[in-house]
Amino acid sequence: MTTPDAAAARVEVLIEQLRAGPDPRSALVADELVRCLVQLYGEGLRRVVERLGPEGATALCDDPLVESLLLVHDLHPAGPRERITRALERLRPRVGELDLLGIGDDGVVRLRAAGSRGCGSAQRSLIESAVRRVAPEAVRVEVETPPPLLQVTRRPG
Amino acid sequence: MSGPGLRRFTVAPVPRCELCATVIGEEHRHVLALADRSLLCACHPCHLLFQAPGAGRFRAVPDRYLALGPADGEALGVPVTPAFVVAHGEGERLVASCPSPAGTTECEVDGAAWDRLAAANPLLREPVADVEAIYLTGREAFLVPVDACYALAGAVRSRWQGGDGGPAVRHLLDAFLHDLRSRV
């Protein structure tokens, strides 16, 4: 199934090809073409969501593709706090306890990982991509971790 | 960038150099493409690159403003003032453009009349061909960069009302002249 992310990746590859070509100006034209259509369809979606009202819009979000399109255009019926909290709940079995500390006016999402499983870089990127998926307006995701406990392991061998 | 993926297309574009596609600020310089006399937004290095005289297809637009003293636009046969006079090519024809609801209306300036005017005021020979213009208010002349002329012509076209442009256009022209006087 196609997704907005896959479509965006394809668009960026094509625009990059034009930018590297003999006339880089064509990349700017292509950029403007995409902008024209994305904004037109965005305006259409905005009117659809407006007509459906909050309940109808929430029902639309049952379809993951439609939900991600609503996110692209800032039309999702749930606010970022609600979306992020729900995403953290889904992550809990894999990364442990996570709290949303806040979303700054600067677009920085601050989280606290309290779980005993620590927070390695792989987990960090897992958390970050989960947050970005439901809150593309996030500029940065910061994860606070408690100071590491002294780990006692058996000497190998 | 307003966020990942398609979101960047939902907002106004980040200004980029039209020669090398580098991201540039809202405040930037321009380069004139001689083939179709179109202005391209340029980053500082690209602008520098085309400052050398006779540099091929593109020419950097300078940013100097000068008061050139008195000049009688009517003696040139330019029908409307204000008007911009630009030399198309070195020692080639002079073209006067008048801002109008259709963009700019162009007419060729009578060479002999121009020579008489320039004999009285040698400063009129100062502008660099293609990229600098003489702005004629009717009584005075100013040297201005062509990108400023294009910007004024665009603003006039979008605000034109009725037969003579209306108060919005008069206000625009007054503000432009005021700005000119503060820069020279």
XYZ file of N, CA and C in Angstrom, chain B residues 2-112:
333
model
N 9.256 22.214 7.235
C 8.195 22.300 8.227
C 7.915 20.949 8.835
N 8.703 19.958 8.562
C 8.432 18.631 9.065
C 8.719 17.649 7.954
N 8.668 16.374 8.281
C 9.070 15.402 7.279
C 8.021 15.194 6.194
N 8.446 14.539 5.143
C 7.522 14.082 4.110
C 6.817 15.188 3.361
N 5.562 14.925 3.057
C 4.806 15.845 2.213
C 4.461 17.148 2.912
N 4.671 17.209 4.230
C 4.296 18.426 4.954
C 5.014 19.663 4.433
N 6.232 19.466 3.899
C 6.959 20.651 3.449
C 6.255 21.334 2.269
N 5.378 20.578 1.578
C 4.671 21.179 0.443
C 3.393 21.905 0.866
N 3.056 21.811 2.146
C 1.812 22.462 2.589
C 2.065 23.916 2.991
N 3.319 24.313 3.008
C 3.637 25.704 3.376
C 4.439 26.367 2.255
N 4.602 27.681 2.374
C 5.330 28.434 1.340
C 6.757 27.897 1.218
N 7.315 27.942 0.011
C 8.639 27.363 -0.190
C 9.735 28.151 0.517
N 10.797 27.460 0.844
C 12.001 28.102 1.366
C 12.676 28.759 0.153
N 13.032 30.064 0.217
C 13.670 30.660 -0.959
C 15.012 29.992 -1.266
N 15.227 29.680 -2.534
C 16.475 29.049 -2.959
C 17.098 29.833 -4.098
N 18.418 29.733 -4.217
C 19.125 30.338 -5.344
C 18.653 29.627 -6.609
N 18.238 30.391 -7.612
C 17.716 29.765 -8.832
C 18.826 29.314 -9.776
N 20.076 29.556 -9.388
C 21.193 29.094 -10.205
C 21.806 27.816 -9.649
N 21.885 27.726 -8.309
C 22.542 26.541 -7.732
C 21.674 25.850 -6.689
N 20.460 26.382 -6.431
C 19.478 25.752 -5.524
C 19.856 25.775 -4.038
N 20.880 26.544 -3.656
C 21.202 26.699 -2.236
C 20.073 27.470 -1.551
N 19.794 27.135 -0.288
C 18.774 27.881 0.455
C 19.291 29.287 0.740
N 18.465 30.305 0.452
C 18.864 31.694 0.700
C 17.790 32.355 1.559
N 18.091 33.523 2.129
C 17.122 34.205 2.976
C 16.075 34.953 2.166
N 15.075 35.519 2.861
C 14.060 36.326 2.191
C 14.718 37.529 1.512
N 15.750 38.077 2.189
C 16.500 39.201 1.624
C 17.629 38.618 0.790
N 17.557 38.786 -0.533
C 18.636 38.248 -1.359
C 18.773 39.088 -2.620
N 19.845 38.834 -3.362
C 20.118 39.597 -4.582
C 19.571 38.840 -5.790
N 19.640 39.512 -6.954
C 19.128 38.900 -8.180
C 20.151 38.924 -9.308
N 19.936 38.021 -10.238
C 20.761 37.934 -11.440
C 19.800 37.987 -12.615
N 20.172 38.747 -13.664
C 19.290 38.849 -14.833
C 19.716 37.821 -15.882
N 18.758 37.012 -16.349
C 19.025 36.097 -17.462
C 18.785 36.899 -18.735
N 19.845 37.102 -19.519
C 19.728 38.000 -20.671
C 18.802 37.451 -21.758
N 18.710 36.128 -21.873
C 17.916 35.527 -22.947
C 16.462 36.002 -22.928
N 15.855 35.990 -21.742
C 14.443 36.384 -21.678
C 14.226 37.540 -20.692
N 15.324 38.181 -20.267
C 15.279 39.301 -19.328
C 14.498 38.943 -18.060
N 14.633 37.697 -17.623
C 13.949 37.322 -16.380
C 14.935 37.442 -15.225
N 14.396 37.749 -14.044
C 15.234 37.881 -12.861
C 15.259 36.568 -12.106
N 16.432 36.162 -11.682
C 16.564 34.941 -10.889
C 17.076 35.323 -9.504
N 16.485 34.701 -8.481
C 16.969 34.920 -7.125
C 18.342 34.242 -7.020
N 19.295 34.910 -6.386
C 20.654 34.354 -6.370
C 21.260 34.394 -4.974
N 22.090 33.388 -4.688
C 22.856 33.386 -3.445
C 24.048 34.328 -3.643
N 24.754 34.634 -2.570
C 25.849 35.591 -2.665
C 26.952 35.126 -3.626
N 27.419 33.859 -3.525
C 28.478 33.419 -4.452
C 28.062 33.489 -5.926
N 26.824 33.078 -6.249
C 26.387 33.130 -7.652
C 26.293 34.574 -8.117
N 25.842 35.468 -7.228
C 25.743 36.884 -7.577
C 27.138 37.435 -7.886
N 28.104 37.083 -7.064
C 29.499 37.524 -7.287
C 30.038 37.022 -8.621
N 29.688 35.774 -8.906
C 30.189 35.114 -10.123
C 29.807 35.889 -11.378
N 28.627 36.507 -11.358
C 28.143 37.183 -12.569
C 28.288 38.699 -12.519
N 29.165 39.171 -11.589
C 29.391 40.613 -11.543
C 30.374 41.081 -12.601
N 31.215 40.161 -13.083
C 32.197 40.533 -14.099
C 31.473 40.970 -15.367
N 31.906 42.080 -15.995
C 31.208 42.529 -17.203
C 31.364 41.506 -18.321
N 30.324 41.373 -19.109
C 30.357 40.474 -20.260
C 30.374 39.008 -19.876
N 29.827 38.688 -18.681
C 29.871 37.300 -18.227
C 28.705 36.484 -18.768
N 28.741 36.195 -20.035
C 27.804 35.245 -20.639
C 26.332 35.567 -20.519
N 25.560 34.528 -20.138
C 24.099 34.623 -20.215
C 23.468 35.344 -19.039
N 24.210 35.477 -17.948
C 23.634 36.074 -16.743
C 24.400 37.317 -16.334
N 23.704 38.242 -15.699
C 24.378 39.434 -15.196
C 23.825 39.795 -13.807
N 24.737 40.006 -12.871
C 24.331 40.356 -11.507
C 23.691 41.737 -11.497
N 22.595 41.875 -10.755
C 21.943 43.179 -10.622
C 22.604 43.910 -9.447
N 23.218 45.102 -9.714
C 23.867 45.840 -8.620
C 22.819 46.405 -7.670
N 23.263 47.007 -6.558
C 22.246 47.559 -5.663
C 22.478 49.042 -5.383
N 23.058 49.740 -6.355
C 23.287 51.165 -6.091
C 22.085 52.002 -6.540
N 21.866 53.080 -5.829
C 20.818 54.057 -6.142
C 21.500 55.419 -6.240
N 21.183 56.184 -7.268
C 21.781 57.524 -7.412
C 20.713 58.517 -7.850
N 20.848 59.740 -7.361
C 19.996 60.815 -7.893
C 20.730 61.388 -9.094
N 20.034 61.434 -10.232
C 20.710 61.885 -11.454
C 20.335 63.319 -11.821
N 19.562 63.964 -10.971
C 19.211 65.358 -11.242
C 18.023 65.494 -12.178
N 17.844 66.695 -12.738
C 16.647 66.937 -13.541
C 16.689 66.209 -14.879
N 15.531 65.742 -15.315
C 15.409 65.130 -16.643
C 13.957 65.276 -17.072
N 13.753 65.782 -18.253
C 12.401 66.014 -18.750
C 11.940 64.792 -19.547
N 11.125 63.967 -18.890
C 10.658 62.746 -19.529
C 9.886 62.998 -20.814
N 9.120 64.083 -20.848
C 8.285 64.346 -22.029
C 9.121 64.599 -23.267
N 10.302 65.241 -23.066
C 11.168 65.529 -24.212
C 11.641 64.248 -24.892
N 11.538 63.116 -24.173
C 11.992 61.837 -24.730
C 10.914 61.159 -25.559
N 9.722 61.669 -25.471
C 8.626 61.001 -26.157
C 8.109 59.810 -25.361
N 8.431 59.770 -24.063
C 7.859 58.713 -23.203
C 6.460 59.180 -22.817
N 5.411 58.427 -23.172
C 4.051 58.924 -23.007
C 3.594 59.077 -21.555
N 4.047 58.184 -20.683
C 3.551 58.207 -19.310
C 4.725 58.296 -18.331
N 4.545 59.025 -17.275
C 5.519 58.957 -16.194
C 4.754 58.509 -14.944
N 5.358 57.795 -14.028
C 6.766 57.410 -14.064
C 7.058 56.321 -15.101
N 8.304 56.275 -15.500
C 8.738 55.250 -16.444
C 10.167 54.840 -16.113
N 10.521 53.626 -16.500
C 11.902 53.152 -16.342
C 12.537 53.075 -17.709
N 13.734 53.624 -17.838
C 14.445 53.494 -19.107
C 15.634 52.556 -18.886
N 15.694 51.503 -19.697
C 16.780 50.524 -19.581
C 17.441 50.367 -20.940
N 18.775 50.335 -20.958
C 19.493 50.049 -22.205
C 19.515 48.543 -22.398
N 18.945 48.086 -23.501
C 18.984 46.655 -23.813
C 20.273 46.383 -24.580
N 21.277 45.929 -23.882
C 22.581 45.679 -24.515
C 23.406 46.947 -24.543
N 24.731 46.741 -24.580
C 25.676 47.859 -24.577
C 25.530 48.674 -25.851
N 25.228 49.987 -25.712
C 25.113 50.864 -26.884
C 23.979 50.479 -27.825
N 23.073 49.653 -27.332
C 21.957 49.226 -28.184
C 20.754 50.120 -27.909
N 19.570 49.570 -28.127
C 18.387 50.415 -28.013
C 18.012 50.684 -26.549
N 17.333 51.810 -26.352
C 16.834 52.188 -25.035
C 15.350 51.926 -25.006
N 14.889 51.253 -23.962
C 13.469 50.921 -23.878
C 12.890 51.535 -22.605
N 11.773 52.243 -22.764
C 11.084 52.808 -21.606
C 9.924 51.887 -21.251
N 9.770 51.577 -19.966
C 8.651 50.751 -19.507
C 7.836 51.548 -18.507
N 6.530 51.526 -18.685
C 5.651 52.232 -17.758
C 4.829 51.188 -17.014
N 4.841 51.221 -15.674
C 3.994 50.296 -14.908
C 2.526 50.516 -15.288
N 1.798 49.430 -15.481
C 0.391 49.528 -15.886
C -0.346 48.286 -15.418
N -1.679 48.261 -15.581
C -2.411 47.074 -15.117
C -2.018 45.819 -15.882
N -1.402 45.977 -17.052
C -1.013 44.805 -17.832
C 0.449 44.455 -17.590
N 1.000 44.860 -16.437
C 2.422 44.636 -16.198
C 3.147 45.902 -16.589
N 3.978 45.850 -17.626
C 4.594 47.090 -18.092
C 4.289 47.275 -19.569
N 4.097 48.534 -19.945
C 3.928 48.871 -21.358
C 5.274 49.402 -21.823
N 5.777 48.827 -22.890
C 7.110 49.227 -23.342
C 7.061 50.097 -24.581
N 7.981 51.048 -24.673
C 8.144 51.777 -25.933
C 9.612 52.153 -26.096
N 10.024 52.227 -27.332
C 11.418 52.546 -27.604
C 11.629 54.044 -27.432
N 12.788 54.411 -26.856
C 13.079 55.831 -26.643
C 13.786 56.365 -27.881
N 13.389 57.572 -28.293
C 13.999 58.204 -29.462
C 15.474 58.518 -29.157
N 16.374 57.913 -29.906
C 17.819 58.018 -29.650
C 18.325 59.444 -29.669
N 17.871 60.236 -30.641
C 18.355 61.615 -30.781
C 17.922 62.452 -29.569
